[in-house]
Short mmCIF file of the C-alpha atoms (twelve columns), coordinates in Angstrom:
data_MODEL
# 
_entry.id   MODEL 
# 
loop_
_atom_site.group_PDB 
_atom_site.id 
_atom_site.type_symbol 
_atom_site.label_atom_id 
_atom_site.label_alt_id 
_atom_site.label_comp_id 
_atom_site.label_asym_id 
_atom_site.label_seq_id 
_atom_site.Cartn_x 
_atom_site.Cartn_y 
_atom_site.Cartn_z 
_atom_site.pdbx_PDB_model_num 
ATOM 1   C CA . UNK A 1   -4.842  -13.279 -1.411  1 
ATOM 2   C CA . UNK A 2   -1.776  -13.394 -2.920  1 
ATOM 3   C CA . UNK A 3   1.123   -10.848 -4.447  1 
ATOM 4   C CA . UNK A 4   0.223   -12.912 -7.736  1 
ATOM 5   C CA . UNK A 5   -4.113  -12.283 -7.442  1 
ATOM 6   C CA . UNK A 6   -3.557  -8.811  -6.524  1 
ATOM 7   C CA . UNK A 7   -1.419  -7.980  -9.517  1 
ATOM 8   C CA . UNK A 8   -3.907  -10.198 -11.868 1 
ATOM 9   C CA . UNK A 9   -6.460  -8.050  -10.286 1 
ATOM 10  C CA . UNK A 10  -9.046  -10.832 -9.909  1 
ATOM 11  C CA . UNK A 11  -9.615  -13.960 -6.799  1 
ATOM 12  C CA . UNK A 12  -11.871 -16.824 -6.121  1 
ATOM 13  C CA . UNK A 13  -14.981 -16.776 -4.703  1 
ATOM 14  C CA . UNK A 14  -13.002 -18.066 -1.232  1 
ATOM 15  C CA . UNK A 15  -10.576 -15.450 -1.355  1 
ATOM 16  C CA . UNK A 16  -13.650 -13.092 -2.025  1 
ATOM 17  C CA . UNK A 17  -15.430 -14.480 1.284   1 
ATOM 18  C CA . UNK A 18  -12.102 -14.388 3.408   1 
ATOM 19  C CA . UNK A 19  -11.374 -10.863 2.248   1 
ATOM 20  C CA . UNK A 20  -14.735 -9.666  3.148   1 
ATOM 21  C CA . UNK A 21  -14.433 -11.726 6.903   1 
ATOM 22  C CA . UNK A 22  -11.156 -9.835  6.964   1 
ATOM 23  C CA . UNK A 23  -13.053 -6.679  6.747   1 
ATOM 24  C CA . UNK A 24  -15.578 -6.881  9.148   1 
ATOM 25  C CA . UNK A 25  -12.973 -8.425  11.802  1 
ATOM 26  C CA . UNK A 26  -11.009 -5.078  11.269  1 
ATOM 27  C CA . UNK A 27  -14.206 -3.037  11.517  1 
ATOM 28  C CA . UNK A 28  -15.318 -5.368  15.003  1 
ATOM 29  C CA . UNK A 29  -12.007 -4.145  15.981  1 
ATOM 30  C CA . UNK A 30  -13.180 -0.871  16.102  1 
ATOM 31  C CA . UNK A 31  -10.463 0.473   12.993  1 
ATOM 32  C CA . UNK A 32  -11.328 3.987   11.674  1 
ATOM 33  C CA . UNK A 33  -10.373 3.190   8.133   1 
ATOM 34  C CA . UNK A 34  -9.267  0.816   6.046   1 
ATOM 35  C CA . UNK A 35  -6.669  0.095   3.649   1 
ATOM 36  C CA . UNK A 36  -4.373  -2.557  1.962   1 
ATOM 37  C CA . UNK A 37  -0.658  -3.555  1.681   1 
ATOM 38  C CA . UNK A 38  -0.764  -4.050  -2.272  1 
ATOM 39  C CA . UNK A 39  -1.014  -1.157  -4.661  1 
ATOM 40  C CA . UNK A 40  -2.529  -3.370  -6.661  1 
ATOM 41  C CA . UNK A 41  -5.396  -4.110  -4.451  1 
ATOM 42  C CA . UNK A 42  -7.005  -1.279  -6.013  1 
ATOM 43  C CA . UNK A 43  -9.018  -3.942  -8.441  1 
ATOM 44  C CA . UNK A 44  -10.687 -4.657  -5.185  1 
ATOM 45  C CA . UNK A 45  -11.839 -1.291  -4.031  1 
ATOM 46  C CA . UNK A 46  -15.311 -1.331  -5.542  1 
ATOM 47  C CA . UNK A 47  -15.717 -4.745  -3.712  1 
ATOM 48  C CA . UNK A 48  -14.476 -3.234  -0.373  1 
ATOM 49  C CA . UNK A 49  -16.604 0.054   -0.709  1 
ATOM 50  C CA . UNK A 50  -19.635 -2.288  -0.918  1 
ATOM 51  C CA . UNK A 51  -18.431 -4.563  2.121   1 
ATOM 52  C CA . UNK A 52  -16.769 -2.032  4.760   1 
ATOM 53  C CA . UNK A 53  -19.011 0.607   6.831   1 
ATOM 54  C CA . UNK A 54  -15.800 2.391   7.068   1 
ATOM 55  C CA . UNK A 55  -13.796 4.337   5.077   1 
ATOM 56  C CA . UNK A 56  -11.500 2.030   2.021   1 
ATOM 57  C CA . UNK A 57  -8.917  3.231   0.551   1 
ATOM 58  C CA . UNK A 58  -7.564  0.029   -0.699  1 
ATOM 59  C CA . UNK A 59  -4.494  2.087   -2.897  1 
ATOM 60  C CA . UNK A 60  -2.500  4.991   -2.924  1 
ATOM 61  C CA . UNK A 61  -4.119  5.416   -6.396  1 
ATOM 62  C CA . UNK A 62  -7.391  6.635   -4.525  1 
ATOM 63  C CA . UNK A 63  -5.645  9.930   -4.621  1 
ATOM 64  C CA . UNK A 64  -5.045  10.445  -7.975  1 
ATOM 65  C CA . UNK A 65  -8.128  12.499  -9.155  1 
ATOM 66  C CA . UNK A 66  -6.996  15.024  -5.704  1 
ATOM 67  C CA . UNK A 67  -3.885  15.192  -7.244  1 
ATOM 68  C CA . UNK A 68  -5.563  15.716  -10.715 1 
ATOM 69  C CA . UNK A 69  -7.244  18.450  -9.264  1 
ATOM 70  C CA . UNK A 70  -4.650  20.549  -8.051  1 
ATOM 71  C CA . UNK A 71  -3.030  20.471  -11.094 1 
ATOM 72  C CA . UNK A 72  -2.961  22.615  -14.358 1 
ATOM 73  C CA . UNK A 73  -4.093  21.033  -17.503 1 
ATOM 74  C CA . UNK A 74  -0.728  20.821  -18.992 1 
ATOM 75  C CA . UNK A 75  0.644   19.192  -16.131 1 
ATOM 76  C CA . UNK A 76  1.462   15.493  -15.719 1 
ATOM 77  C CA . UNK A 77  1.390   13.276  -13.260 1 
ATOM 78  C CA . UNK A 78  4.440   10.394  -12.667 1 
ATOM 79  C CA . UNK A 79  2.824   7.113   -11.514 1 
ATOM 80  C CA . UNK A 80  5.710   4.512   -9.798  1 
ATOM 81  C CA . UNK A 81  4.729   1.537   -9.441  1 
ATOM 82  C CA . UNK A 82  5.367   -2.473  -9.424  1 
ATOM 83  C CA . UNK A 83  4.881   -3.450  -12.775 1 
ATOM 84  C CA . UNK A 84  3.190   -1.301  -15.197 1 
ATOM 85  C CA . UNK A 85  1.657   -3.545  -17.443 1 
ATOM 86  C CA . UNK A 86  0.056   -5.071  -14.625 1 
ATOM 87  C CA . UNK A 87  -1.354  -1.825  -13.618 1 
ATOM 88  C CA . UNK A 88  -2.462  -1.074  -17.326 1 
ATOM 89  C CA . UNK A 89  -4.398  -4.171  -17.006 1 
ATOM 90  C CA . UNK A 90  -6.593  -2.474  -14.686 1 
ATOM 91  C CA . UNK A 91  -7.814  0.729   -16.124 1 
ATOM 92  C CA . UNK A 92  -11.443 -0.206  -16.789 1 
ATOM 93  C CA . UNK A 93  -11.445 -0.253  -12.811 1 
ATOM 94  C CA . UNK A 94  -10.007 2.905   -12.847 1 
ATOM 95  C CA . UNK A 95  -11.720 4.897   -14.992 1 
ATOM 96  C CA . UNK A 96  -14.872 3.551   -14.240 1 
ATOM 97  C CA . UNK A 97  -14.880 3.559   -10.210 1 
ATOM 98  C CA . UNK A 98  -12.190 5.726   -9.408  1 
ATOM 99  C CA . UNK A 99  -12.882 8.565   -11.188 1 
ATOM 100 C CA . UNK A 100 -9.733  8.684   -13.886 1 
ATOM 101 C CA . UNK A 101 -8.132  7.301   -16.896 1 
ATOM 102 C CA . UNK A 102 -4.680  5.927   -16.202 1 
ATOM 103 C CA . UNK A 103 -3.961  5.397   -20.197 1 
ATOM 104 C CA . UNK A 104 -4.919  9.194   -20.127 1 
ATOM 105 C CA . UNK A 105 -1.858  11.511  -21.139 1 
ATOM 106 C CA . UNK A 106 -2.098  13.292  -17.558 1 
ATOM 107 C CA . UNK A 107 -0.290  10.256  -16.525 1 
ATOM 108 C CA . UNK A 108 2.255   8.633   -17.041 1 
ATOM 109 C CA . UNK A 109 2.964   5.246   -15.742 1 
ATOM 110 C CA . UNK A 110 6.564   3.912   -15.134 1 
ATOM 111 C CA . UNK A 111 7.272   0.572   -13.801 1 
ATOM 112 C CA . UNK A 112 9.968   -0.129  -11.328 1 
ATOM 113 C CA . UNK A 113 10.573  -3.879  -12.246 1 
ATOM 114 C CA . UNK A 114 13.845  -3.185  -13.852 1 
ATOM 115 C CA . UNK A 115 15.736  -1.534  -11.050 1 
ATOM 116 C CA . UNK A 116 18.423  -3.323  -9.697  1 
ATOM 117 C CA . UNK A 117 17.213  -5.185  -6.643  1 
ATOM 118 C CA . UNK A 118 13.598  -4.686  -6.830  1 
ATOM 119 C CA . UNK A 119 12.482  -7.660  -7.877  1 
ATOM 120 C CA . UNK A 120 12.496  -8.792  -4.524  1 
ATOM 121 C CA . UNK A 121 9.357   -7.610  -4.909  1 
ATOM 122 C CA . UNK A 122 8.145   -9.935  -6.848  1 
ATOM 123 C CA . UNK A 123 9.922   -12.996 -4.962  1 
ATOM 124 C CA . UNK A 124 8.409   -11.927 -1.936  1 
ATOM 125 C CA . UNK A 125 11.706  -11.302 -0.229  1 
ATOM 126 C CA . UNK A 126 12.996  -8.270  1.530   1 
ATOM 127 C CA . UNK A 127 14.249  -5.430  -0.926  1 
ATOM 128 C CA . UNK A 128 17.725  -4.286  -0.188  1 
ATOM 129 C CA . UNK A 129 17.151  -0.279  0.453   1 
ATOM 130 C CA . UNK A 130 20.727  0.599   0.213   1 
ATOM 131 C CA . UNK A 131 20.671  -0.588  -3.388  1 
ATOM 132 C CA . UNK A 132 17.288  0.043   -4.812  1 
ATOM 133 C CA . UNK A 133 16.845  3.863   -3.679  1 
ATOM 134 C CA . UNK A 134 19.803  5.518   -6.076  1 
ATOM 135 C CA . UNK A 135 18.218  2.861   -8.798  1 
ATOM 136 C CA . UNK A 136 14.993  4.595   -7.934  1 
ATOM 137 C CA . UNK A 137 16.206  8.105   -8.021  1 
ATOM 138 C CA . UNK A 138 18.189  7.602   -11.331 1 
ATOM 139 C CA . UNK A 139 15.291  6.535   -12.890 1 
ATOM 140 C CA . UNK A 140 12.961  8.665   -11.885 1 
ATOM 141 C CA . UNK A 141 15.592  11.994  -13.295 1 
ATOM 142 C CA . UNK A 142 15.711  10.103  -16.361 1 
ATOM 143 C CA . UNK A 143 11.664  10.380  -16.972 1 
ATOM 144 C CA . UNK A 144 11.509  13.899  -15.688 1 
ATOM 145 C CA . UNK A 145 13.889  14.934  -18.201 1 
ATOM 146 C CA . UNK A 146 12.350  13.008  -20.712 1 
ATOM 147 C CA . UNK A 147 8.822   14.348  -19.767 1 
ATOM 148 C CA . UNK A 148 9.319   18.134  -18.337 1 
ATOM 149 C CA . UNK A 149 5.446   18.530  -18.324 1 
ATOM 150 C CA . UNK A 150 5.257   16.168  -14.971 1 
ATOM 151 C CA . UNK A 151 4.585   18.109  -11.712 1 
ATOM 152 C CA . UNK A 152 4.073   15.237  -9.288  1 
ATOM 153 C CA . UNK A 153 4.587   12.019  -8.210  1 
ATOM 154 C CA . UNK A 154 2.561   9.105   -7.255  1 
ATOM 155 C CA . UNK A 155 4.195   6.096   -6.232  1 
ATOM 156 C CA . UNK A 156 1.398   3.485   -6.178  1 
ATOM 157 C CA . UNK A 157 3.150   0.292   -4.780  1 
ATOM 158 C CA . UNK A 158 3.510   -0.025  -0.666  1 
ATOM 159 C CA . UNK A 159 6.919   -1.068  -1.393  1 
ATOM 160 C CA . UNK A 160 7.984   2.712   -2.940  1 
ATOM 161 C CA . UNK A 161 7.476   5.096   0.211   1 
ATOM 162 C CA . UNK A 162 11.049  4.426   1.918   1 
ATOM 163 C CA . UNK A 163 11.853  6.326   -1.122  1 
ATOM 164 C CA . UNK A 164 9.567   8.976   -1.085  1 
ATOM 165 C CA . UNK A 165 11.990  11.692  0.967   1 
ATOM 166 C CA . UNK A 166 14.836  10.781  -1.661  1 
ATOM 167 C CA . UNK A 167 12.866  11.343  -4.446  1 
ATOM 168 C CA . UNK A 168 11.237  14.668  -2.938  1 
ATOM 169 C CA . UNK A 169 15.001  15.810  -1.901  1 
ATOM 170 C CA . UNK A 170 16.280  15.124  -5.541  1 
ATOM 171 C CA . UNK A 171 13.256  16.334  -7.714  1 
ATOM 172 C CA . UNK A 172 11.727  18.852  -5.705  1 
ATOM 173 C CA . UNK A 173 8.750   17.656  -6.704  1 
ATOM 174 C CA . UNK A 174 5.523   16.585  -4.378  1 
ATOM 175 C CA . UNK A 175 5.683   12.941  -3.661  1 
ATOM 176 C CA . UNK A 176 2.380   10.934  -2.631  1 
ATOM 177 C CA . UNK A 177 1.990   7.092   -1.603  1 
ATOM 178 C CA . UNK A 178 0.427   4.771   0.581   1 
ATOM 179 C CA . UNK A 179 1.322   6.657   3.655   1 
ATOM 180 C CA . UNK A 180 0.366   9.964   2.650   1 
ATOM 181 C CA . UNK A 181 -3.244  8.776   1.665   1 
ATOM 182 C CA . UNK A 182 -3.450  6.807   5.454   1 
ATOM 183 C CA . UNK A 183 -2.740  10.246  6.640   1 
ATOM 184 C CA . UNK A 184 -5.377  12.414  4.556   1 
ATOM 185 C CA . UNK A 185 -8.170  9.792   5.882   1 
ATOM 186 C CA . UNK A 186 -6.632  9.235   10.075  1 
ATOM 187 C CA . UNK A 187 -6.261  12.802  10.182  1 
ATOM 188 C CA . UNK A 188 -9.943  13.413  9.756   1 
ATOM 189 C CA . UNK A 189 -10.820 11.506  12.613  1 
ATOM 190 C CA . UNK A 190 -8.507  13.503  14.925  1 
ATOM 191 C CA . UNK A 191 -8.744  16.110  17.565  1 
ATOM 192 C CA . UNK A 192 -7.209  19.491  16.022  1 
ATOM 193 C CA . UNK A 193 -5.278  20.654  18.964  1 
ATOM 194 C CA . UNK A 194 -4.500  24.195  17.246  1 
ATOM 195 C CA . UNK A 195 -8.363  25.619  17.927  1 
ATOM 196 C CA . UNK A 196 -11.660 24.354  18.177  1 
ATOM 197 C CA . UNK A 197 -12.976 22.256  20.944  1 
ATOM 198 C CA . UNK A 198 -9.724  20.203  22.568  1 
ATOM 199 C CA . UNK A 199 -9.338  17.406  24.593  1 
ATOM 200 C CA . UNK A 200 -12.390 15.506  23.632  1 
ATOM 201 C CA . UNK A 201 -10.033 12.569  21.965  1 
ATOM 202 C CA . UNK A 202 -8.733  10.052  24.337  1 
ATOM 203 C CA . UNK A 203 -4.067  10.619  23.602  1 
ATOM 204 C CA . UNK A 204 -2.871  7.455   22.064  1 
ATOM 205 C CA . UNK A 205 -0.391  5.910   24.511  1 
ATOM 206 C CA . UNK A 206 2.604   4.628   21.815  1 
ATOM 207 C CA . UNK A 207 2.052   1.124   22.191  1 
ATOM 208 C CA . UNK A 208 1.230   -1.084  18.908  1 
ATOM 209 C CA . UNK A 209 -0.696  -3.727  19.044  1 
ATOM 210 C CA . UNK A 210 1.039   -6.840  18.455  1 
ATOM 211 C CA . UNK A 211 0.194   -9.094  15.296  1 
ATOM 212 C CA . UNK A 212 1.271   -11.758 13.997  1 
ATOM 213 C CA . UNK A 213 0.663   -13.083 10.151  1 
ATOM 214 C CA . UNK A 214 -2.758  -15.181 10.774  1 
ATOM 215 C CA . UNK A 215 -3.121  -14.933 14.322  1 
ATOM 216 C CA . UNK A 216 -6.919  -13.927 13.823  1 
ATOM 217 C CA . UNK A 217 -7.520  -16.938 11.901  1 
ATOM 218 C CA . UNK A 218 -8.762  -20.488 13.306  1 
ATOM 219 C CA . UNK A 219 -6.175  -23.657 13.806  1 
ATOM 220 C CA . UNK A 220 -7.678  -24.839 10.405  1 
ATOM 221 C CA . UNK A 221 -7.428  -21.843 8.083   1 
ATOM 222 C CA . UNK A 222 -4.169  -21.119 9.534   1 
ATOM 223 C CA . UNK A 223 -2.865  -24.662 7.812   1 
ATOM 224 C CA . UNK A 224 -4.120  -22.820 4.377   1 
ATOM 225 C CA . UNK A 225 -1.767  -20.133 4.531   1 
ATOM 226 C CA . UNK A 226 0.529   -19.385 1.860   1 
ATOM 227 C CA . UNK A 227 2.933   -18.469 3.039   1 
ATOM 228 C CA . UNK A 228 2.606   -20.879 6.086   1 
ATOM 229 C CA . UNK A 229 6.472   -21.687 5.544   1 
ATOM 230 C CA . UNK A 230 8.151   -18.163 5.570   1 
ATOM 231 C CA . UNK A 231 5.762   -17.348 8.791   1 
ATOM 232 C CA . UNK A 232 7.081   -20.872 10.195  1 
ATOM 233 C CA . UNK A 233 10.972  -19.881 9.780   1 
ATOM 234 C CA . UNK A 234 10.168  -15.969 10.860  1 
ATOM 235 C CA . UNK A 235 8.975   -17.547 14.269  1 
ATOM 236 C CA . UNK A 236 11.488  -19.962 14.489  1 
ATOM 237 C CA . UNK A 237 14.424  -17.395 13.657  1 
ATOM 238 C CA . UNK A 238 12.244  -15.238 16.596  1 
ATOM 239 C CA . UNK A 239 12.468  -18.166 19.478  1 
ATOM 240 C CA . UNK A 240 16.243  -18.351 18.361  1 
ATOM 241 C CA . UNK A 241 16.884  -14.665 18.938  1 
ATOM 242 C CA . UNK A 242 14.837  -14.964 22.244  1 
ATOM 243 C CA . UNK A 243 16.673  -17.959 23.568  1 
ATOM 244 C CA . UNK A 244 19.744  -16.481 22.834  1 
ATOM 245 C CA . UNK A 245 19.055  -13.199 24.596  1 
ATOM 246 C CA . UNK A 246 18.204  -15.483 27.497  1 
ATOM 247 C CA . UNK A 247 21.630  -17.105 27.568  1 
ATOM 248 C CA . UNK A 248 23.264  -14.251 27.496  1 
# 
């Protein structure tokens, strides 16, 4: 499932069967919810709904109609995201499975394409912070004086929340993305400690699970990775750092 299917919002009927393996592996796993790492992946939530026994929440866009909701009528909602013609290209699935119109006038979709430095995005290579956050903020002023009915913001690709505090400290405005919807759904599943009945949820130690890109995939669909080659030079570059730690 690549950047490229995601944003077309549409995969084979291989990808289809791998994505719904990758789903119940996650769910054997014993995950409480589950999510993905494109914004645009939100084409795929009705599939996931129908394949996961667990919560999906495949988008940060599953939080729009909340959002929506908290709102006044006049008020609009910003929506950053990767490309917006892309996510245009989806709004049948959005309006009829998600529960809104993203053509509607309550929001307004910008795209992000055009910022200085993130279309590393789109190349799949790392997206230089330092450069891309004032590109972000400047941008994002710009619409908001252009559109003074907007009241939020939703920033709907995975690669938008590093900017989230900026945009919050500079707008003053209530930012949501990917994080902030992982949050709404863990948080249901954990112990309140403020009242109620306490200590009935096992304290999670810190650690993280280690993970690798395809590590939970056999010898032989490993070798039909895409992006076999960048995960080949990441673990290279890793045995490099490691043997040089050990020379040291």
């Amino acid at each position: 499932l690549t950047f490229e299917a995601a944003q077309a919002g549409k995969f084979s009927e291989e990808v289809e069967r791998r994505f719904a393996e990758a789903i119940k592996h996650l769910e054997a796993r014993g995950v409480s919810a589950i999510t993905g790492d494109c914004g645009f992946m939100m084409a795929f939530q009705v599939l996931a709904r129908k394949i996961a026994a667990k919560p999906v929440f495949m988008s940060s866009m599953v939080q729009c109609p909340l959002i929506e909701a908290a709102m006044s009528s006049s008020d609009q909602i910003l929506i950053l995201t990767a490309n917006g013609d892309s996510l245009r290209a989806q709004k049948e699935i959005l309006l009829s499975h998600c529960g809104f119109d993203c053509t509607d006038d309550k929001f307004i979709i910008k795209g992000c394409q055009n910022v200085p430095g993130f279309d590393a995005v789109a190349k799949g290579k790392k997206v230089p912070l330092e450069i891309v956050q004032p590109g972000i903020v400047k941008m994002t002023k710009a619409i908001l004086a252009n559109n003074p009915k907007i009241a939020a913001i939703l920033l709907e690709c995975t690669e938008l929340p590093p900017y989230a505090d900026a945009l919050r400290c500079h707008t003053g405005l209530p930012v949501w993305d990917a994080i902030t919807a992982c949050d709404f759904y863990i948080t249901a599943f954990q112990d309140n400690p403020r009242f109620g009945v306490n200590d009935w949820q096992q304290t999670w130690d810190g650690g993280q699970e280690e993970y690798e890109f395809g590590m939970n995939l056999t010898k032989d669909d490993q070798q039909r990775l895409i992006n076999k080659s960048k995960e080949t030079a990441r673990k290279k570059e890793k045995a490099k750092k490691h043997k040089d730690s050990l020379d040291k």
